[in-house]
Coordinates of C-alpha atoms in Angstrom, one line a residue:
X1 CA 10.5 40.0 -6.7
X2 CA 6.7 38.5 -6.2
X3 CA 5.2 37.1 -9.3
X4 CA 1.9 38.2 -10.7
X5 CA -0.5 35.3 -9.9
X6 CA -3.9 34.6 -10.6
X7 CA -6.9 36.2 -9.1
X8 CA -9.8 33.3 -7.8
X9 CA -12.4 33.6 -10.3
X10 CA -15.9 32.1 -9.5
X11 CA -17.6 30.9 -12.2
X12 CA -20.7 32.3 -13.1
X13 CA -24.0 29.2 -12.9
X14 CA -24.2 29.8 -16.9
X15 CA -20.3 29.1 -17.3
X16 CA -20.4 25.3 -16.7
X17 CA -16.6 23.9 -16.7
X18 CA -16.1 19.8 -17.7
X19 CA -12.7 18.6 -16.6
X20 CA -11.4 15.5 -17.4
X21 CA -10.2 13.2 -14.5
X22 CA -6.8 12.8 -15.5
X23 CA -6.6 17.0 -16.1
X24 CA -6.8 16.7 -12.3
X25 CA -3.2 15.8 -12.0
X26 CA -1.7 18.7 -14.8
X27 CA -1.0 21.1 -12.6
X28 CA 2.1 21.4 -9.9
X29 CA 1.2 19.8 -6.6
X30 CA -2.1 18.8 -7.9
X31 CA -2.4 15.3 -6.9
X32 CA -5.8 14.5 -7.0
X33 CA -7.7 11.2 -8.2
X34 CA -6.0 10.0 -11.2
X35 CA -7.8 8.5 -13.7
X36 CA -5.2 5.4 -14.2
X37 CA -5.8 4.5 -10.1
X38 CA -8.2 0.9 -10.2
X39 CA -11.0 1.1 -8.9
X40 CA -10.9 -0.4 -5.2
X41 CA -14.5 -2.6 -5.3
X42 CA -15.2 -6.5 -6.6
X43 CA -18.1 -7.8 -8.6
X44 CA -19.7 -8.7 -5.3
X45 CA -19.3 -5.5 -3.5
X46 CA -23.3 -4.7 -3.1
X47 CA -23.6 -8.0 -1.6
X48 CA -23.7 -8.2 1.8
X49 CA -20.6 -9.9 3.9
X50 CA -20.9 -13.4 5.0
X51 CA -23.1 -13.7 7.9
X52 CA -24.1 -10.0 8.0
X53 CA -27.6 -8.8 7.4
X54 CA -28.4 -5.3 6.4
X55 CA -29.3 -3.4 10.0
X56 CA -33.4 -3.1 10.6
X57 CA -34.3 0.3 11.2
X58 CA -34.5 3.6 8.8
X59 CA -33.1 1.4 6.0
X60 CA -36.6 0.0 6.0
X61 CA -38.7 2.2 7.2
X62 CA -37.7 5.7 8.0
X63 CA -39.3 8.5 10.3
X64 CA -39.8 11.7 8.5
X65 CA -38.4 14.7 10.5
X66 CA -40.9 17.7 10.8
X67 CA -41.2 19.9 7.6
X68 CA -38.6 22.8 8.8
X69 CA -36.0 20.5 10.5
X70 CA -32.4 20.9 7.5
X71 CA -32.8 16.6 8.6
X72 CA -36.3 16.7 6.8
X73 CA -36.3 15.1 3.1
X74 CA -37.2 17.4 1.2
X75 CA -33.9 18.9 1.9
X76 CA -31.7 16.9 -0.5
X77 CA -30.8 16.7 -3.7
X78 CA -33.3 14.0 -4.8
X79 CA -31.7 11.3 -2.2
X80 CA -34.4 12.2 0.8
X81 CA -30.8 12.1 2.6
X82 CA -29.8 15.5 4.8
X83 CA -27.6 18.0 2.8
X84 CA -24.7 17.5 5.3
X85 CA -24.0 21.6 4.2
X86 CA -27.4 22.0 5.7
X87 CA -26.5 20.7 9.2
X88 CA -23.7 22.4 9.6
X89 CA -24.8 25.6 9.0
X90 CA -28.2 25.2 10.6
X91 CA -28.8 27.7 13.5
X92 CA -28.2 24.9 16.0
X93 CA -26.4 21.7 14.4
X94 CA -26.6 19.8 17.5
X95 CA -30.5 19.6 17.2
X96 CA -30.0 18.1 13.4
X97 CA -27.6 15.7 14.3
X98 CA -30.0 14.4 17.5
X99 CA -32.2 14.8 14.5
X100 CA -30.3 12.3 13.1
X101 CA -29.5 10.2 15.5
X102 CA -33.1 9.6 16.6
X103 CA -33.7 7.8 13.3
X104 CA -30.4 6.5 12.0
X105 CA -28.8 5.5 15.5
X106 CA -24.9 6.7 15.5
X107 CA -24.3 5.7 11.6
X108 CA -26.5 8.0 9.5
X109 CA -26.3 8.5 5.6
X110 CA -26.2 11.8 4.5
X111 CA -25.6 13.7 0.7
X112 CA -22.1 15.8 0.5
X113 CA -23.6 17.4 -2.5
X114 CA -26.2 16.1 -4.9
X115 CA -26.6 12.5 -5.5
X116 CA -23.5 12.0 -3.4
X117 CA -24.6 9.6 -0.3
X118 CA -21.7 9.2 2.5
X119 CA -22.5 7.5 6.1
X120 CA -21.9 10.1 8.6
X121 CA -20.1 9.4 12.2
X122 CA -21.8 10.5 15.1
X123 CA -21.2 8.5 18.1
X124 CA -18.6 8.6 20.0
X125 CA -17.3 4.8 20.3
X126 CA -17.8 4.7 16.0
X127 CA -15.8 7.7 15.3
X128 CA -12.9 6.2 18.0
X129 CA -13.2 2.9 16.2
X130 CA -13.3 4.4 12.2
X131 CA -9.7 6.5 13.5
X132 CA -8.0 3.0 14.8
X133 CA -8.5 0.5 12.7
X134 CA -6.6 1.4 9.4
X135 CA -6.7 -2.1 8.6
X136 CA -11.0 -1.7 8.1
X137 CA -11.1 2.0 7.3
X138 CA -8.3 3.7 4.9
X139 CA -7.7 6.9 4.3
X140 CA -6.5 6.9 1.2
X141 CA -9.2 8.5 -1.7
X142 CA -8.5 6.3 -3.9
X143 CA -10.6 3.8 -2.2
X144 CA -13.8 5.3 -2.8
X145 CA -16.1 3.6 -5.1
X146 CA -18.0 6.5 -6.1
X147 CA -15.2 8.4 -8.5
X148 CA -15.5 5.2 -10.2
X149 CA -19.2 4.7 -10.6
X150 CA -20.0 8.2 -12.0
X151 CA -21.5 9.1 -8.7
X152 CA -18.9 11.9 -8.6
X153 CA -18.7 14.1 -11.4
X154 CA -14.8 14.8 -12.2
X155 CA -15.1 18.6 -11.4
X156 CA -16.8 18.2 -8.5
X157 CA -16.3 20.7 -5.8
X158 CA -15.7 18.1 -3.0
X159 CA -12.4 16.8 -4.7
X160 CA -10.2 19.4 -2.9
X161 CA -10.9 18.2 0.3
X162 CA -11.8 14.3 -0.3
X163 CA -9.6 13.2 -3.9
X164 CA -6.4 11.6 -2.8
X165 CA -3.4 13.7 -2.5
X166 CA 0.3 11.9 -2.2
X167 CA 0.8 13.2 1.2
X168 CA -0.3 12.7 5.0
X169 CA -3.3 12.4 4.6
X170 CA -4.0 10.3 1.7
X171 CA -1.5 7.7 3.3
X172 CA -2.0 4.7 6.0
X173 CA 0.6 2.8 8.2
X174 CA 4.0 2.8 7.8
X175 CA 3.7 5.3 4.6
X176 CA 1.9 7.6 6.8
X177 CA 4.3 7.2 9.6
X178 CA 6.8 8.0 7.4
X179 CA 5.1 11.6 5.9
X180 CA 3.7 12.6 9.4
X181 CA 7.4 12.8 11.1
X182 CA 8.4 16.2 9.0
X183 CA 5.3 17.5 10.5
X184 CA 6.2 16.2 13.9
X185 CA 8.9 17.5 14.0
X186 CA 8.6 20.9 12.4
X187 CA 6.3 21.8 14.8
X188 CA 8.7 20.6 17.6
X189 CA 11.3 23.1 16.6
X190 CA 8.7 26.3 16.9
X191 CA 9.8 28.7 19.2
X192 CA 6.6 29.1 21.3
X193 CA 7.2 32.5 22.9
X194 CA 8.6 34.1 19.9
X195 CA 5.2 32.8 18.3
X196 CA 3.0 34.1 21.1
X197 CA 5.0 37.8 20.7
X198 CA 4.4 37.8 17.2
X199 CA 0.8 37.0 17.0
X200 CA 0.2 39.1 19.9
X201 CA 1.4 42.1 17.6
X202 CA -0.9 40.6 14.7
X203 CA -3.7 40.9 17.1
X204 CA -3.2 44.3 18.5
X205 CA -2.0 46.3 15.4
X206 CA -5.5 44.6 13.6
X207 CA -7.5 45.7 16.4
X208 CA -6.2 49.4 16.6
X209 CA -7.2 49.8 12.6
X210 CA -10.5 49.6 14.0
X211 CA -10.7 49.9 17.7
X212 CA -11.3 54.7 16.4
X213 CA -14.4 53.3 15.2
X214 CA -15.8 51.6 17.7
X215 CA -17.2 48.7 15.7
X216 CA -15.9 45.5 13.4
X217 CA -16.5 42.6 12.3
X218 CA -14.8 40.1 14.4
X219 CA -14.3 37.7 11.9
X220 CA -13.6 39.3 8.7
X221 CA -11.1 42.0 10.3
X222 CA -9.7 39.8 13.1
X223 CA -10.6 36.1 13.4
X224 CA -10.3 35.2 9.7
X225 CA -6.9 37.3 9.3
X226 CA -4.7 36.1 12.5
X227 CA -4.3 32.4 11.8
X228 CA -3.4 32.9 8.1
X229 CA -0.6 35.8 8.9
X230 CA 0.8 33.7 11.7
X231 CA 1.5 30.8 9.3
X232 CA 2.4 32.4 6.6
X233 CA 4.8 34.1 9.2
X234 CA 6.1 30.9 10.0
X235 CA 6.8 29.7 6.5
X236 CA 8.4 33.0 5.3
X237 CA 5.5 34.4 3.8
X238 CA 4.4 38.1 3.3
X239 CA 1.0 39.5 4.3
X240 CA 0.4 40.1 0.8
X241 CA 0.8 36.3 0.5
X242 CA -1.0 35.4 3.2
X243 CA -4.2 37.6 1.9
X244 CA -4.0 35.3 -1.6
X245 CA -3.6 31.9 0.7
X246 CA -6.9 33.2 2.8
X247 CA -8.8 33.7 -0.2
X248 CA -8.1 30.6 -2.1
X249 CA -8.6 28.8 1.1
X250 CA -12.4 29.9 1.7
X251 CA -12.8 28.9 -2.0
X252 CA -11.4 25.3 -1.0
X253 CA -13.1 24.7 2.4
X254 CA -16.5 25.9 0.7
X255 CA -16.7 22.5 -1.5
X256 CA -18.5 24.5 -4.1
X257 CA -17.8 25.8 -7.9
X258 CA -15.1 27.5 -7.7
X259 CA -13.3 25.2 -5.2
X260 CA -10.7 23.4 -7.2
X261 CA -9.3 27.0 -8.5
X262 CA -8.6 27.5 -5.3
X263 CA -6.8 24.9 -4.3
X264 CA -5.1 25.4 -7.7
X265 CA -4.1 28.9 -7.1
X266 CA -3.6 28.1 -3.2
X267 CA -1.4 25.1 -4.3
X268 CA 0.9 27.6 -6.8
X269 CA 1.7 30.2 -4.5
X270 CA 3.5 27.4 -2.1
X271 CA 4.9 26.1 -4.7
X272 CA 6.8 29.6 -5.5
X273 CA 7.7 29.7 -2.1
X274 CA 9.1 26.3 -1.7
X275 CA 11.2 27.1 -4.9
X276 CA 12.1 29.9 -3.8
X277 CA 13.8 28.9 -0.1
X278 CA 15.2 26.0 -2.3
X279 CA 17.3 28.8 -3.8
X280 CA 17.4 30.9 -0.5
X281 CA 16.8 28.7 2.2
X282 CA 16.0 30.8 5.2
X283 CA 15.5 30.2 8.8
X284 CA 11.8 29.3 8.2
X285 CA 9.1 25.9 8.6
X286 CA 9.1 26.1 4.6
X287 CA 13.3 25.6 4.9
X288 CA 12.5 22.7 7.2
X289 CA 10.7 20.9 5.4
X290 CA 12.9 20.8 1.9
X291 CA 15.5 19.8 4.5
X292 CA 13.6 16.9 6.0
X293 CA 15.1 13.3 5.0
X294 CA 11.8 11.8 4.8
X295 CA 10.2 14.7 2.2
X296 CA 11.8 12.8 -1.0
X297 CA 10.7 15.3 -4.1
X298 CA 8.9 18.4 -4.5
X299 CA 5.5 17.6 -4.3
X300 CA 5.8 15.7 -0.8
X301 CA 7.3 18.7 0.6
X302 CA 4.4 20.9 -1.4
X303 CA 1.7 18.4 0.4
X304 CA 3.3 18.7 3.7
X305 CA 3.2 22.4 3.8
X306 CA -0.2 22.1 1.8
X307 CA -1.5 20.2 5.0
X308 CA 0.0 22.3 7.8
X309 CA -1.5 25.8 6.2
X310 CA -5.0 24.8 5.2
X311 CA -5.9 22.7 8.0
X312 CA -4.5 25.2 10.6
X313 CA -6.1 27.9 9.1
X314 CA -9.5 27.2 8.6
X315 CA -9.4 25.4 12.1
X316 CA -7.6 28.2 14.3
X317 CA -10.1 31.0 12.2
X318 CA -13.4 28.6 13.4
X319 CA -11.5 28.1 17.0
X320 CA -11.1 32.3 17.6
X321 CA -15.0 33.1 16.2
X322 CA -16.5 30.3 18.0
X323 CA -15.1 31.4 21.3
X324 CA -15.9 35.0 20.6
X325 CA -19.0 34.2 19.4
X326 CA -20.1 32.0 22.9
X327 CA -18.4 34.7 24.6
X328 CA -21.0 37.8 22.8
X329 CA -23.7 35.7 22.5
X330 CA -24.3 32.7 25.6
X331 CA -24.4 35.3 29.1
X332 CA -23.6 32.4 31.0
X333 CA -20.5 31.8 29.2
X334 CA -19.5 35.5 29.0
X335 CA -20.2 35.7 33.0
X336 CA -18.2 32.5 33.7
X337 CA -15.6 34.0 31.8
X338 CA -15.7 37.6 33.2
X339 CA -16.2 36.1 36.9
X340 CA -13.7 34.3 36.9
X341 CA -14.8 30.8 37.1
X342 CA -13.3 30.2 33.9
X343 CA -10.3 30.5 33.0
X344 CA -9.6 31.4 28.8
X345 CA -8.6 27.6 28.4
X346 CA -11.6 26.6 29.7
X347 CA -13.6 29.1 26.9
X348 CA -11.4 27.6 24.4
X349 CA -12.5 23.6 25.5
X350 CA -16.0 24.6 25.9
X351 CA -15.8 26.1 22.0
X352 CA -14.2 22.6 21.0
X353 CA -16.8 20.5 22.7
X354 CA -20.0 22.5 21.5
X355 CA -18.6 23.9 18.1
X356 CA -15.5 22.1 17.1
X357 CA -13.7 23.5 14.2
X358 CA -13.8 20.6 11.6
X359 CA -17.7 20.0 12.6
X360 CA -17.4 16.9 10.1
X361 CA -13.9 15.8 8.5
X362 CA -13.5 13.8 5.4
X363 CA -13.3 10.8 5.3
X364 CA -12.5 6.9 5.6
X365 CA -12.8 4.7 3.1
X366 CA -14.3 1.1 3.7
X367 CA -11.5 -1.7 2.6
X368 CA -14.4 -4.6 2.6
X369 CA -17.6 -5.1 3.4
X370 CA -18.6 -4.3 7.6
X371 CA -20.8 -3.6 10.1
X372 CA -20.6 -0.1 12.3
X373 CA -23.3 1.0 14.8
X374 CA -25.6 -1.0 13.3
X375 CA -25.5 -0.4 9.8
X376 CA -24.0 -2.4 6.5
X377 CA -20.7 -0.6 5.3
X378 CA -20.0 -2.1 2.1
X379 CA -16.5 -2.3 0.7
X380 CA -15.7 1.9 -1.1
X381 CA -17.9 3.4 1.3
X382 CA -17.4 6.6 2.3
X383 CA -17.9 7.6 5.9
X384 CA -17.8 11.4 7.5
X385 CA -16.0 12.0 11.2
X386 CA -19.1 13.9 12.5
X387 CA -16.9 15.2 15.2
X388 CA -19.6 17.5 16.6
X389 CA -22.3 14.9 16.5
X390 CA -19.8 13.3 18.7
X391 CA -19.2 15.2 20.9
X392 CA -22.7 15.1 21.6
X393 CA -23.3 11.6 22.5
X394 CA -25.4 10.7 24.6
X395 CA -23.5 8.0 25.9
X396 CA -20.9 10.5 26.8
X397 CA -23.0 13.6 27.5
X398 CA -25.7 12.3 29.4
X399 CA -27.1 15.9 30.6
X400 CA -27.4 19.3 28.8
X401 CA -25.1 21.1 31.2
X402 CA -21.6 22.7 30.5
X403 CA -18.5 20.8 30.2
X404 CA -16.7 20.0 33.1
X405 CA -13.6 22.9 32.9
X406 CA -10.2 21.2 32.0
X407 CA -12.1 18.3 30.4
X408 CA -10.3 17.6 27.0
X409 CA -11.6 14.3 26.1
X410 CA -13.5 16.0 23.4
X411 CA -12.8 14.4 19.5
X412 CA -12.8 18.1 17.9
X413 CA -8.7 17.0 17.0
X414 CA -10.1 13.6 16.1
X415 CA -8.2 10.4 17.0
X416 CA -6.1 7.4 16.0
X417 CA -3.2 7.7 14.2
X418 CA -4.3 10.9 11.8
X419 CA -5.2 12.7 14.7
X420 CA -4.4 16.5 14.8
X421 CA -0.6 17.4 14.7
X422 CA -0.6 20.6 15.3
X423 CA -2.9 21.2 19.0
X424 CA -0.2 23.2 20.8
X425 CA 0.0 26.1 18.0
X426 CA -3.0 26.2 17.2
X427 CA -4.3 26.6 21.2
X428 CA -1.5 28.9 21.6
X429 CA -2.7 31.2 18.3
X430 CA -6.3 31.1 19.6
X431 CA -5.7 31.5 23.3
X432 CA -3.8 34.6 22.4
X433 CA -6.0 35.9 20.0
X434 CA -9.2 35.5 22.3
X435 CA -6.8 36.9 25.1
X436 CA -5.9 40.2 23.0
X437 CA -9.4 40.7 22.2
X438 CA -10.5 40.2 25.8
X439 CA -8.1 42.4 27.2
X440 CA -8.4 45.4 24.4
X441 CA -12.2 45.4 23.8
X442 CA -13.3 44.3 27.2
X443 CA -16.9 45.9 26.9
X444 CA -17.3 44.7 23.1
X445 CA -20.8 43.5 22.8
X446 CA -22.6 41.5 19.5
X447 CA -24.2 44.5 17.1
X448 CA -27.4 41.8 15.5
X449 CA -29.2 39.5 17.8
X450 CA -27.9 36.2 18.3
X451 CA -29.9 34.2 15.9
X452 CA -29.2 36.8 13.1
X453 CA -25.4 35.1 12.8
X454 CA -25.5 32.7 9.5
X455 CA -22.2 30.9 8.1
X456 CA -20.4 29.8 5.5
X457 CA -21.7 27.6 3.1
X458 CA -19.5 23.9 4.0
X459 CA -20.1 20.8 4.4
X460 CA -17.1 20.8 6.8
X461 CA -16.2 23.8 8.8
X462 CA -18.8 25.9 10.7
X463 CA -17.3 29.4 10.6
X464 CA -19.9 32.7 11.0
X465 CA -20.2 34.6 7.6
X466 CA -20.3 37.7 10.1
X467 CA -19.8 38.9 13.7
X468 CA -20.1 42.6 14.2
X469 CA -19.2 44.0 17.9
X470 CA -19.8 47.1 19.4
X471 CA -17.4 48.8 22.4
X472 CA -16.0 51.4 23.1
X473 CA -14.0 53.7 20.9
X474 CA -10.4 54.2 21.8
X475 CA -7.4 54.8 19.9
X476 CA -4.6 51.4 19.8
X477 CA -0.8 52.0 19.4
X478 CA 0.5 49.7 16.1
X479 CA 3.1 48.0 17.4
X480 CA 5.0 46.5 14.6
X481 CA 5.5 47.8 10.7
X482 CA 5.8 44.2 9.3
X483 CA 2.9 44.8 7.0
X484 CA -0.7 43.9 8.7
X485 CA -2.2 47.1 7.4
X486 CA -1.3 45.4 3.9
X487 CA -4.6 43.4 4.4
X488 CA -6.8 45.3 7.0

C-alpha cells in the first residue's frame, strides 16, 4: 500500500526559512554538511604558497564585458563576478564562457548565488588535471572553506547539490573505490534489450497521448518524463513514484528556495522503497544494491541509489531535449541527420559536445594552496567543472565547424576517477528516445522561433523550460498498460 507523502512546497519570498547546520543531518538519508565536521583551512590559508605569486591579469585589472553580455558586472550579486545561473541559461553559453575566457584565461571566478565566489573550469587540460589528481583537488564537501566562514548561509539552496553526502561522491581514493563498485556493478547486470523494449514502450505510448493533437511540448510530455519512468522502472518503482521523484528533482537541480525540500522529499520516497525491498526483495537495481557487500547500512545504499536516479535523470532529460532541440532548430543538423550523413549516435555526440548535460558540475575542493591555469587556488577553494566551456577550447577546437562524427573525446561525462558510471544506459535511453521520436513524428517541426526557447533557472544543467512541435496528426496504438497515462 503507497504511503501519503508530502507535496514540494515552494516557499513564498515573504516566508524566509533559517535552518540550523546541524538540522541538516535530522532527516533519513540527509547527509549534508554537519556542523561538528572541522573546518578544512590553517591560519595561513589567504597567504599565498611558497614561491607562488598571485597570477597578473583580471585579478588586477579586469576588462569590462559590454553592458548586455550575462559576463558583464553588473550581473552579480554585488561581487562584479558572472552569476554562473546566468551563463548557463543565456541564449548561447558558449559566447559567455569565450566571454570569459578572454579576460580570465581557462580559470575564471564566478558567483553560484550571491556573495558565493567559486573558480570556474574551462579549459580543457585544467578540467583533465582537477578530475586526476585527488591528492590536490578532493571531492569531498567538507573541504570547502566557505560553510565555515559564513559565506554560505546554512539553508542555502546550493547545499543539495555541493554539501557533502556519505556516498560516491563525497568520497576520494580507496573510500571511493570502495562505494563506486555497487554502482559498477549494478549497471553491469542490466539487461540492455529488455531496457531498450521497455523504454521504447515509454516512448510510444507518451507520444500517442498526444500524437491526435498534432502538437506537444517535447520536453514536458516526453523528454522530461522518459528518463525518470525508465529508472524508476529499474528500481521497482511505479509511475506514480516516478512523477513525485521528477518533481522533487527539478526542485533539487534548480539550486534555489525550495531546493533542499526536494531533496528531502526526493530522499524519503527512496528510502520507502529501499525499506520496502528489504522486506520484499524483488528482482530489481534497488534489491541489488541492499545486497551489495560493500553497501554497509542504510544510508550508503540510500546514497547509492540517491546518486544513480538524480544524476541519470536530469542528465538523460537534458541529453533527449538538446538533441531534439538541434534537430528543430540548427537545418544543418536536422539535414545531416535526415540525409543521412549522420547517423543518430552522431546527433547524440554532437548534443554532448555543443550542449553537454551537466553544463557545469560541482565541484573540487582545493586540499592546499596551488596554482591552475594561471591563477592562485588557495587551500578550501571551490572550483566548478565547466564541462561546456571545455568543450569549447580553443586548444582543442581550433575552428567553428561541426564535430568530427564518432568523435567522443568530449568531457560532457567528465573524467578521472569520478567520471560518469552510467554512459551506456544513459546513451541507450536517449538514443531510443530521439529514435522513437524520429521515426513517429518524422515531419515534427519547432512551434516558436528558435531564440524564443528559454530554460530552467540552474547553475548546473541547461534543460529548455519549453519545446513545443508541430506535425502531423495521427492516431498511436498504446502499447503497454503499465501505467504511463498515470503521469501524461
Amino acid at each position: 500500500m503507497r504511503r501519503a507523502r508530502p507535496r514540494v512546497v515552494r516557499r513564498r519570498p515573504d516566508q524566509p526559512r533559517r535552518v540550523r547546520v546541524g538540522e541538516l543531518g535530522t532527516h533519513p538519508g540527509d547527509h549534508l554538511m554537519s556542523s561538528a565536521a572541522p573546518p578544512p583551512a590553517s591560519e595561513h590559508e589567504h597567504e599565498p604558497a611558497s614561491g607562488q605569486r598571485p597570477a597578473s591579469g583580471p585579478a588586477a585589472s579586469e576588462p569590462s564585458p559590454p553592458p548586455r553580455c550575462p559576463a558583464h558586472p553588473s550581473a552579480g550579486g554585488g561581487t562584479g563576478l558572472l552569476p554562473l545561473s546566468a551563463a548557463v541559461g543565456a541564449p548561447d553559453p558558449r559566447a559567455v564562457y569565450r566571454q570569459l575566457r578572454a579576460e580570465w584565461g581557462n580559470v575564471a571566478k564566478v558567483e553560484l548565488e550571491p556573495g558565493v565566489p567559486a573558480w570556474l573550469v574551462m579549459g580543457y587540460r585544467e578540467l583533465l588535471t582537477i578530475t586526476r589528481q585527488e591528492q590536490i583537488y578532493s571531492r569531498d564537501g567538507r573541504k570547502w572553506r566557505h560553510m565555515y566562514d559564513g559565506v554560505v548561509a546554512p539553508d542555502s539552496g546550493l547545499l543539495p547539490m555541493m554539501g557533502w553526502r556519505a556516498s560516491v561522491i563525497g568520497s576520494d581514493g580507496p573510500e571511493h573505490r570502495r562505494l563506486r563498485k555497487p554502482l559498477d556493478d549494478g549497471i553491469a547486470k542490466i539487461d540492455q534489450r529488455k531496457v531498450r523494449r521497455h523504454v521504447e514502450e515509454i516512448c510510444t505510448d507518451l507520444i500517442a497521448k498526444f500524437s491526435e493533437r498534432g502538437s506537444a511540448d517535447l520536453v514536458n510530455e516526453y523528454a522530461t518524463i522518459v528518463p525518470m519512468l525508465s529508472l524508476a522502472s529499474l528500481f521497482g518503482l511505479d509511475a506514480i513514484e516516478g512523477r513525485e521523484l521528477l518533481d522533487a528533482l527539478i526542485a533539487l537541480f534548480g539550486s534555489a528556495d525550495d531546493s533542499q525540500a526536494g531533496n528531502r522529499h526526493f530522499e524519503q520516497i527512496l528510502l520507502d522503497t529501499v525499506r520496502e525491498r528489504q522486506r520484499n526483495p524483488t528482482d530489481d537495481m534497488t534489491t541489488v544494491f541492499i545486497n551489495h557487500p560493500n553497501l554497509l547500512n542504510e544510508a550508503e545504499r540510500l546514497q547509492s541509489i540517491v546518486v544513480m536516479i538524480s544524476a541519470g535523470n536530469e542528465t538523460v532529460t537534458a541529453w533527449i531535449a538538446h538533441t531534439l532541440r538541434l534537430m528543430l532548430t540548427d537545418p544543418r543538423f536536422a539535414a545531416r541527420l535526415h540525409g543521412g550523413r549522420l547517423g543518430v549516435d552522431d546527433a547524440l555526440d554532437q548534443a554532448l559536445w555543443r550542449d553537454p548535460p551537466m553544463n557545469n558540475m560541482p565541484a573540487r575542493y582545493a586540499l592546499h594552496d596551488t596554482e591552475l591555469g594561471g591563477r592562485l587556488i588557495q587551500r578550501g577553494d571551490c572550483l566548478i567543472l565547466g564541462h561546456a566551456a571545455a568543450n569549447d577550447d580553443p586548444a582543442i577546437r581550433p575552428d567553428e565547424g561541426d564535430e568530427e562524427p564518432g568523435n567522443r573525446a568530449h568531457l560532457a561525462f567528465s573524467a578521472g576517477p569520478h567520471v560518469c558510471p552510467a554512459q551506456v544506459p544513459a546513451r541507450l535511453i536517449t538514443r531510443t528516445a530521439v529514435n522513437t521520436a524520429l521515426n513517429l513524428l518524422p515531419d515534427m517541426k519547432l512551434a516558436i522561433p528558435a531564440e524564443e526557447v528559454t530554460w530552467r533557472p540552474s547553475p548546473w544543467t541547461r534543460v529548455p523550460v519549453a519545446l513545443p512541435a508541430r506535425f502531423s496528426a495521427a492516431r498511436i496504438p498504446i502499447r503497454t498498460g503499465r501505467g504511463q497515462s498515470e503521469v501524461a
